[in-house]
Coordinates of C-alpha atoms in Angstrom, one line a residue:
X3 CA 82.9 -70.7 98.9
X4 CA 80.1 -72.1 101.2
X5 CA 77.1 -70.5 101.7
X6 CA 73.8 -70.9 104.2
X7 CA 71.1 -70.8 101.8
X8 CA 67.5 -70.0 103.7
X9 CA 64.1 -70.7 102.1
X10 CA 63.5 -67.6 100.9
X11 CA 67.0 -67.1 98.7
X12 CA 68.9 -65.4 101.8
X13 CA 72.7 -66.6 101.3
X14 CA 75.2 -65.8 104.3
X15 CA 78.8 -66.1 103.4
X16 CA 81.2 -67.7 105.8
X17 CA 83.7 -70.7 106.0
X18 CA 83.2 -74.5 106.4
X19 CA 84.5 -76.7 109.4
X20 CA 84.3 -80.1 110.5
X21 CA 83.0 -82.2 107.9
X22 CA 82.7 -81.5 104.4
X23 CA 79.2 -80.2 103.5
X24 CA 78.3 -83.4 101.6
X25 CA 79.3 -85.6 104.2
X26 CA 77.1 -88.7 104.8
X27 CA 76.5 -87.4 108.5
X28 CA 76.6 -89.8 111.4
X29 CA 77.2 -93.7 111.1
X30 CA 75.3 -94.8 113.8
X31 CA 72.4 -96.5 113.2
X32 CA 70.1 -94.7 115.1
X33 CA 71.1 -91.7 113.1
X34 CA 70.6 -92.9 109.8
X35 CA 67.4 -91.2 108.2
X36 CA 68.2 -90.9 105.0
X37 CA 68.3 -87.4 105.1
X38 CA 70.6 -84.9 103.7
X39 CA 72.9 -83.7 106.4
X40 CA 73.6 -79.9 106.2
X41 CA 69.6 -79.4 105.0
X42 CA 66.8 -78.6 108.1
X43 CA 65.4 -76.2 110.3
X44 CA 67.2 -73.2 111.1
X45 CA 66.7 -72.1 114.7
X46 CA 69.2 -70.3 117.0
X47 CA 70.6 -70.9 120.3
X48 CA 71.5 -67.7 122.8
X49 CA 73.7 -70.0 125.7
X50 CA 77.1 -68.7 126.3
X51 CA 78.2 -72.0 126.7
X52 CA 77.0 -75.8 126.2
X53 CA 77.2 -76.5 123.2
X54 CA 78.4 -80.3 122.9
X55 CA 74.9 -80.6 125.4
X56 CA 72.9 -78.6 123.0
X57 CA 74.6 -80.2 120.0
X58 CA 73.9 -83.7 121.6
X59 CA 70.3 -82.9 122.9
X60 CA 68.2 -84.8 120.5
X61 CA 65.2 -82.2 120.2
X62 CA 67.8 -80.7 117.7
X63 CA 67.6 -83.4 115.5
X64 CA 66.6 -82.2 111.9
X65 CA 68.1 -79.1 112.7
X66 CA 70.8 -76.5 111.6
X67 CA 71.7 -74.5 114.9
X68 CA 73.5 -71.2 115.0
X69 CA 75.0 -70.0 118.3
X70 CA 74.1 -66.3 119.0
X71 CA 77.4 -66.0 121.5
X72 CA 80.5 -65.2 119.0
X73 CA 83.1 -67.7 120.1
X74 CA 82.3 -71.5 120.3
X75 CA 84.5 -74.0 120.5
X76 CA 87.0 -72.6 122.9
X77 CA 87.0 -75.4 125.5
X78 CA 86.9 -78.6 123.3
X79 CA 84.6 -81.3 124.3
X80 CA 84.6 -84.0 126.4
X81 CA 84.8 -87.7 126.4
X82 CA 82.0 -89.6 124.7
X83 CA 82.8 -92.3 126.9
X84 CA 79.2 -94.6 128.6
X85 CA 78.8 -94.7 132.2
X86 CA 77.9 -97.5 134.5
X87 CA 74.3 -97.5 132.8
X88 CA 75.5 -97.7 129.7
X89 CA 74.8 -94.4 128.4
X90 CA 76.9 -90.9 127.6
X91 CA 78.9 -90.0 131.1
X92 CA 79.1 -86.3 129.7
X93 CA 76.8 -85.7 127.0
X94 CA 73.1 -85.4 126.3
X95 CA 73.2 -88.5 123.9
X96 CA 75.5 -90.8 122.4
X97 CA 75.2 -89.0 118.8
X98 CA 74.8 -85.6 117.3
X99 CA 71.8 -84.4 116.3
X100 CA 72.0 -81.2 115.1
X101 CA 72.6 -81.3 111.2
X102 CA 74.8 -78.6 111.0
X103 CA 76.1 -75.5 113.1
X104 CA 76.5 -71.8 112.2
X105 CA 79.1 -69.7 113.9
X106 CA 80.5 -66.5 114.3
X107 CA 84.3 -67.5 115.0
X108 CA 85.3 -70.8 115.8
X109 CA 88.2 -71.1 118.0
X110 CA 91.7 -72.9 116.6
X111 CA 92.7 -73.9 120.1
X112 CA 91.1 -75.2 122.8
X113 CA 91.7 -75.9 126.8
X114 CA 89.7 -77.4 129.4
X115 CA 90.4 -80.4 132.3
X116 CA 88.1 -82.7 130.8
X117 CA 88.5 -82.2 127.3
X118 CA 89.4 -84.3 125.3
X119 CA 89.8 -83.2 121.6
X120 CA 88.5 -80.1 119.4
X121 CA 85.2 -79.1 118.0
X122 CA 86.5 -79.7 114.5
X123 CA 87.6 -82.7 115.3
X124 CA 84.8 -84.1 117.2
X125 CA 82.6 -83.1 114.1
X126 CA 84.3 -84.3 111.5
X127 CA 84.3 -87.9 113.0
X128 CA 80.6 -87.6 113.5
X129 CA 80.0 -86.2 109.8
X130 CA 78.6 -82.8 110.8
X131 CA 79.4 -79.7 108.6
X132 CA 79.3 -76.2 110.1
X133 CA 80.1 -72.9 109.0
X134 CA 82.0 -70.1 110.5
X135 CA 82.8 -66.0 109.9
X136 CA 79.0 -65.4 109.6
X137 CA 77.6 -62.4 110.6
X138 CA 75.1 -64.3 113.0
X139 CA 73.8 -61.5 114.8
X140 CA 72.1 -60.3 111.1
X141 CA 70.9 -63.8 111.0
X142 CA 69.3 -64.1 114.3
X143 CA 67.9 -60.9 113.8
X144 CA 65.8 -62.6 110.6
X145 CA 64.9 -65.6 112.6
X146 CA 63.8 -63.4 115.2
X147 CA 61.5 -61.1 112.3
X148 CA 60.3 -63.7 110.3
X149 CA 60.4 -66.8 111.7
X150 CA 62.6 -69.8 111.7
X151 CA 62.7 -71.3 108.1
X152 CA 64.2 -73.8 106.2
X153 CA 68.4 -73.8 105.0
X154 CA 70.9 -75.8 103.9
X155 CA 75.0 -75.6 103.5
X156 CA 75.8 -75.5 100.3
X157 CA 78.8 -75.0 98.1
X158 CA 79.2 -73.0 95.1
X159 CA 75.7 -72.2 94.7
X160 CA 75.6 -69.3 92.2
X161 CA 73.8 -67.2 95.1
X162 CA 75.5 -63.6 94.7
X163 CA 75.5 -61.1 97.3
X164 CA 74.9 -58.0 97.8
X165 CA 75.9 -54.3 99.7
X166 CA 73.2 -52.8 101.0
X167 CA 73.7 -49.5 102.9
X168 CA 76.4 -50.2 105.8
X169 CA 75.9 -53.7 106.4
X170 CA 76.6 -56.8 103.8
X171 CA 72.8 -58.1 103.1
X172 CA 72.8 -61.4 101.5
X173 CA 69.9 -61.8 99.0
X174 CA 69.1 -63.7 95.8
X175 CA 70.0 -62.9 92.5
X176 CA 66.8 -63.3 90.2
X177 CA 68.5 -66.5 88.2
X178 CA 69.1 -68.5 91.8
X179 CA 67.4 -71.6 92.8
X180 CA 67.2 -72.2 96.1
X181 CA 67.8 -75.5 96.7
X182 CA 64.9 -78.2 97.8
X183 CA 65.2 -78.4 101.3
X184 CA 62.2 -80.9 102.9
X185 CA 60.5 -79.6 106.2
X186 CA 61.5 -82.2 109.2
X187 CA 58.4 -81.2 111.1
X188 CA 56.4 -82.8 108.2
X189 CA 58.4 -86.4 110.1
X190 CA 57.8 -88.1 113.0
X191 CA 61.1 -86.8 114.4
X192 CA 60.2 -88.7 117.9
X193 CA 60.1 -91.8 116.4
X194 CA 64.0 -91.5 114.5
X195 CA 65.2 -90.2 118.1
X196 CA 63.6 -92.7 120.7
X197 CA 64.7 -95.8 122.2
X198 CA 63.7 -98.9 120.5
X199 CA 63.3 -101.8 123.2
X200 CA 62.9 -101.6 126.1
X201 CA 66.1 -100.6 129.0
X202 CA 65.9 -101.0 132.5
X203 CA 68.2 -98.7 134.8
X204 CA 68.6 -100.4 138.0
X205 CA 69.5 -97.8 141.3
X206 CA 71.1 -98.9 144.2
X207 CA 68.4 -101.2 146.5
X208 CA 66.2 -98.8 148.9
X209 CA 63.7 -99.8 151.1
X210 CA 61.4 -97.4 149.8
X211 CA 62.7 -96.9 146.2
X212 CA 60.1 -96.3 143.7
X213 CA 60.2 -97.2 139.8
X214 CA 59.4 -94.9 137.1
X215 CA 57.7 -95.8 133.3
X216 CA 59.9 -93.3 131.5
X217 CA 58.3 -92.6 127.8
X218 CA 62.0 -91.5 126.1
X219 CA 61.1 -89.2 123.0
X220 CA 64.1 -88.1 122.3
X221 CA 65.5 -88.2 126.5
X222 CA 68.3 -85.9 127.2
X223 CA 70.7 -88.1 129.5
X224 CA 70.8 -85.7 132.6
X225 CA 67.1 -86.8 132.9
X226 CA 68.2 -90.2 133.4
X227 CA 71.2 -88.9 135.6
X228 CA 68.6 -87.0 138.1
X229 CA 67.0 -89.8 138.7
X230 CA 69.5 -92.1 139.6
X231 CA 71.2 -90.4 141.6
X232 CA 68.0 -89.6 143.7
X233 CA 67.8 -93.6 144.0
X234 CA 65.1 -93.9 141.4
X235 CA 64.9 -97.2 139.3
X236 CA 64.1 -96.3 135.9
X237 CA 62.5 -98.3 133.1
X238 CA 62.6 -96.6 130.0
X239 CA 60.3 -97.0 127.1
X240 CA 59.7 -96.5 123.4
X241 CA 58.0 -93.4 122.6
X242 CA 54.6 -95.7 121.3
X243 CA 55.2 -98.5 124.2
X244 CA 52.0 -99.6 125.3
X245 CA 51.4 -98.8 129.0
X246 CA 48.2 -100.3 129.0
X247 CA 49.4 -103.8 128.1
X248 CA 52.5 -103.3 130.8
X249 CA 51.7 -105.6 134.1
X250 CA 54.9 -104.5 135.8
X251 CA 54.6 -102.5 139.1
X252 CA 56.0 -98.7 138.7
X253 CA 54.9 -95.6 140.5
X254 CA 54.6 -92.7 138.1
X255 CA 55.1 -91.7 134.4
X256 CA 57.4 -89.5 132.9
X257 CA 57.0 -88.1 129.6
X258 CA 60.6 -86.8 128.2
X259 CA 61.8 -83.7 125.6
X260 CA 61.9 -84.6 122.1
X261 CA 62.2 -82.8 118.6
X262 CA 59.1 -81.8 116.4
X263 CA 55.9 -81.5 116.1
X264 CA 54.1 -83.2 119.4
X265 CA 50.6 -83.9 117.4
X266 CA 52.8 -86.3 115.4
X267 CA 52.8 -88.5 118.6
X268 CA 49.5 -90.3 119.2
X269 CA 50.8 -92.9 121.0
X270 CA 52.6 -91.1 123.5
X271 CA 49.4 -88.9 124.1
X272 CA 47.4 -91.9 124.8
X273 CA 49.5 -93.5 127.1
X274 CA 49.7 -90.0 129.0
X275 CA 45.9 -90.2 128.9
X276 CA 46.1 -94.0 130.3
X277 CA 48.5 -92.5 133.4
X278 CA 46.3 -89.8 134.3
X279 CA 42.8 -91.9 134.0
X280 CA 44.2 -94.3 136.1
X281 CA 45.6 -91.9 139.0
X282 CA 48.8 -92.3 138.1
X283 CA 51.2 -89.3 139.1
X284 CA 52.9 -87.7 135.9
X285 CA 55.4 -85.2 134.9
X286 CA 56.5 -84.0 131.8
X287 CA 59.4 -82.2 130.1
X288 CA 59.5 -79.9 127.0
X289 CA 57.8 -82.2 124.9
X290 CA 56.1 -83.8 127.7
X291 CA 54.5 -80.6 128.5
X292 CA 52.7 -80.2 125.3
X293 CA 52.0 -84.1 125.3
X294 CA 50.1 -83.8 128.3
X295 CA 48.3 -81.0 127.7
X296 CA 47.2 -82.5 124.0
X297 CA 46.0 -86.2 126.2
X298 CA 43.9 -84.1 128.6
X299 CA 42.1 -82.0 125.7
X300 CA 44.2 -79.0 125.5
X301 CA 45.7 -77.4 121.8
X302 CA 49.9 -76.7 120.9
X303 CA 51.3 -74.5 118.4
X304 CA 54.3 -73.8 116.8
X305 CA 56.2 -70.5 117.6
X306 CA 57.4 -67.7 115.9
X307 CA 61.1 -68.7 116.4
X308 CA 60.7 -70.6 119.7
X309 CA 63.0 -70.5 123.0
X310 CA 66.5 -71.6 122.6
X311 CA 68.7 -70.7 125.4
X312 CA 69.9 -70.9 129.0
X313 CA 68.3 -67.8 130.1
X314 CA 64.9 -68.3 129.5
X315 CA 62.9 -66.4 133.1
X316 CA 59.7 -68.1 134.0
X317 CA 57.1 -66.6 136.4
X318 CA 54.9 -69.1 138.7
X319 CA 51.6 -68.6 138.4
X320 CA 49.7 -68.5 141.9
X321 CA 47.9 -72.0 142.8
X322 CA 44.5 -72.8 140.5
X323 CA 44.9 -69.6 138.7
X324 CA 46.4 -68.9 135.6
X325 CA 47.8 -65.5 137.3
X326 CA 51.4 -64.5 137.6
X327 CA 52.9 -64.8 141.0
X328 CA 56.2 -63.6 142.7
X329 CA 58.6 -66.6 142.0
X330 CA 61.2 -65.9 138.7
X331 CA 63.2 -68.8 138.1
X332 CA 65.6 -68.8 135.2
X333 CA 65.6 -71.5 132.8
X334 CA 67.2 -73.5 130.0
X335 CA 64.7 -74.2 127.6
X336 CA 64.6 -75.6 123.8
X337 CA 61.3 -75.8 122.6
X338 CA 59.6 -74.3 118.8
X339 CA 56.2 -75.7 120.0
X340 CA 54.2 -74.1 122.9
X341 CA 50.9 -75.1 125.2
X342 CA 47.9 -73.0 124.2
X343 CA 45.7 -71.0 126.8
X344 CA 42.8 -73.2 126.4
X345 CA 42.9 -75.8 128.9
X346 CA 39.9 -78.1 130.9
X347 CA 38.2 -78.0 133.6
X348 CA 40.6 -78.6 136.7
X349 CA 43.2 -77.6 135.0
X350 CA 45.7 -74.3 135.1
X351 CA 49.0 -72.6 134.2
X352 CA 51.8 -73.2 136.2
X353 CA 54.3 -71.1 134.8
X354 CA 54.3 -68.3 132.3
X355 CA 57.6 -67.0 130.2
X356 CA 58.4 -63.3 131.4
X357 CA 59.9 -62.3 128.1
X358 CA 56.6 -63.3 125.7
X359 CA 53.6 -64.6 128.7
X360 CA 53.8 -68.0 126.6
X361 CA 52.7 -71.1 128.7
X362 CA 55.6 -72.9 130.0
X363 CA 54.3 -75.5 132.7
X364 CA 50.9 -76.8 133.2
X365 CA 49.4 -78.7 136.4
X366 CA 46.1 -79.9 137.8
X367 CA 44.5 -79.2 140.7
X368 CA 44.9 -82.9 142.5
X369 CA 48.8 -82.1 141.9
X370 CA 49.1 -85.5 141.3
X371 CA 50.0 -84.2 137.3
X372 CA 52.1 -81.6 136.3
X373 CA 54.5 -80.7 133.2
X374 CA 56.7 -78.0 132.5
X375 CA 58.5 -76.4 128.8
X376 CA 61.8 -75.9 130.0
X377 CA 64.8 -78.2 131.7
X378 CA 64.7 -78.9 135.4
X379 CA 67.6 -80.5 135.0
X380 CA 69.6 -78.1 132.2
X381 CA 72.7 -79.2 131.4
X382 CA 73.7 -76.7 129.6
X383 CA 71.9 -73.8 132.4
X384 CA 71.0 -72.8 135.7
X385 CA 69.3 -75.5 138.3
X386 CA 66.7 -73.4 139.8
X387 CA 64.1 -75.8 138.7
X388 CA 65.8 -79.4 139.8
X389 CA 63.8 -79.5 142.9
X390 CA 60.7 -80.2 140.2
X391 CA 61.9 -84.0 140.4
X392 CA 62.2 -84.2 144.4
X393 CA 58.6 -82.9 144.1
X394 CA 57.7 -85.5 141.5
X395 CA 59.4 -88.6 144.0
X396 CA 57.3 -86.7 146.6
X397 CA 54.2 -86.8 145.0
X398 CA 55.1 -90.5 144.3
X399 CA 55.7 -91.7 147.6
X400 CA 52.7 -89.6 149.0
X401 CA 50.6 -91.8 146.5
X402 CA 52.1 -95.1 148.0

């Protein structure tokens, strides 16, 4: 018997699939952190599709991912081949970053023209355990009501389950021991997923070609694709890259998504502040939104259960105010931290979440510096906000 045990002792029974729960995890050096796989922060994703992209999203590094959609794996997994630039052609990174996944039902078969292997085969290959047959509705409700919490997949834990009312609620017996679980947010997760060296991606030459310094804090590969297909030359740099010491040409600075607490990324925060001080057009996505807020004197905080899914509505605020406007877009999101309302003079809230009113984007009155909490590059999810890349390019060209 395999169980997901939460930090409060609550246990959810299921059937294991993929790699054994005591597997060593991915064999690639980039993912060797010396931590036990099958343990982490338990979070839920409400997307109906996109499990390969979610599992390879570096923002999920250190987390156990619960899929609320009842059936996972029915369209298999695409090829892991690299494109002409040397990064994943179809996925959001070259590794699986989740510590484990939990679902209600995993498909035994798959069917899709681009699939080359099953979800189970892929997870086994990368040493990632999974748990199926779980009441994910109950698990999600618990995380929503009590907040995300640490958890672990274990076999034969000794934690008994009890029937309470009509539903099977899992509670620990008095003598049961909850395993010790390290909180991944106490580490600098960005340092674990960022590239280690500068990597340059050349787009086809053009007379007015732009160059962007892209801070890799755990960057999804579709962000790179989004820049390259627009003819932008990308200089991908590590999270702690010293922008002030760089003497190469660039037209703008981009700060990517990534995992964990933004306040651990002090060098990146300093780099963003440097770019803004030098009046360099700057654009941030997800973690990049939080880092930009911190760089200009704002603050961030941890959400109760975060926003993770492909159906988050965001309302655009009126220019130079923080009041909701009339335009609403549906966005893809994956974050557990958010930007606080308090912003310095000259800055305003750009987008708000239509569900809970939290800040989903900020911008400066000059129009040269802006960031969003959601993912305009999607994968998975809607492309309502994809035009933000074009807006950033327009600002860089206008500056030139």
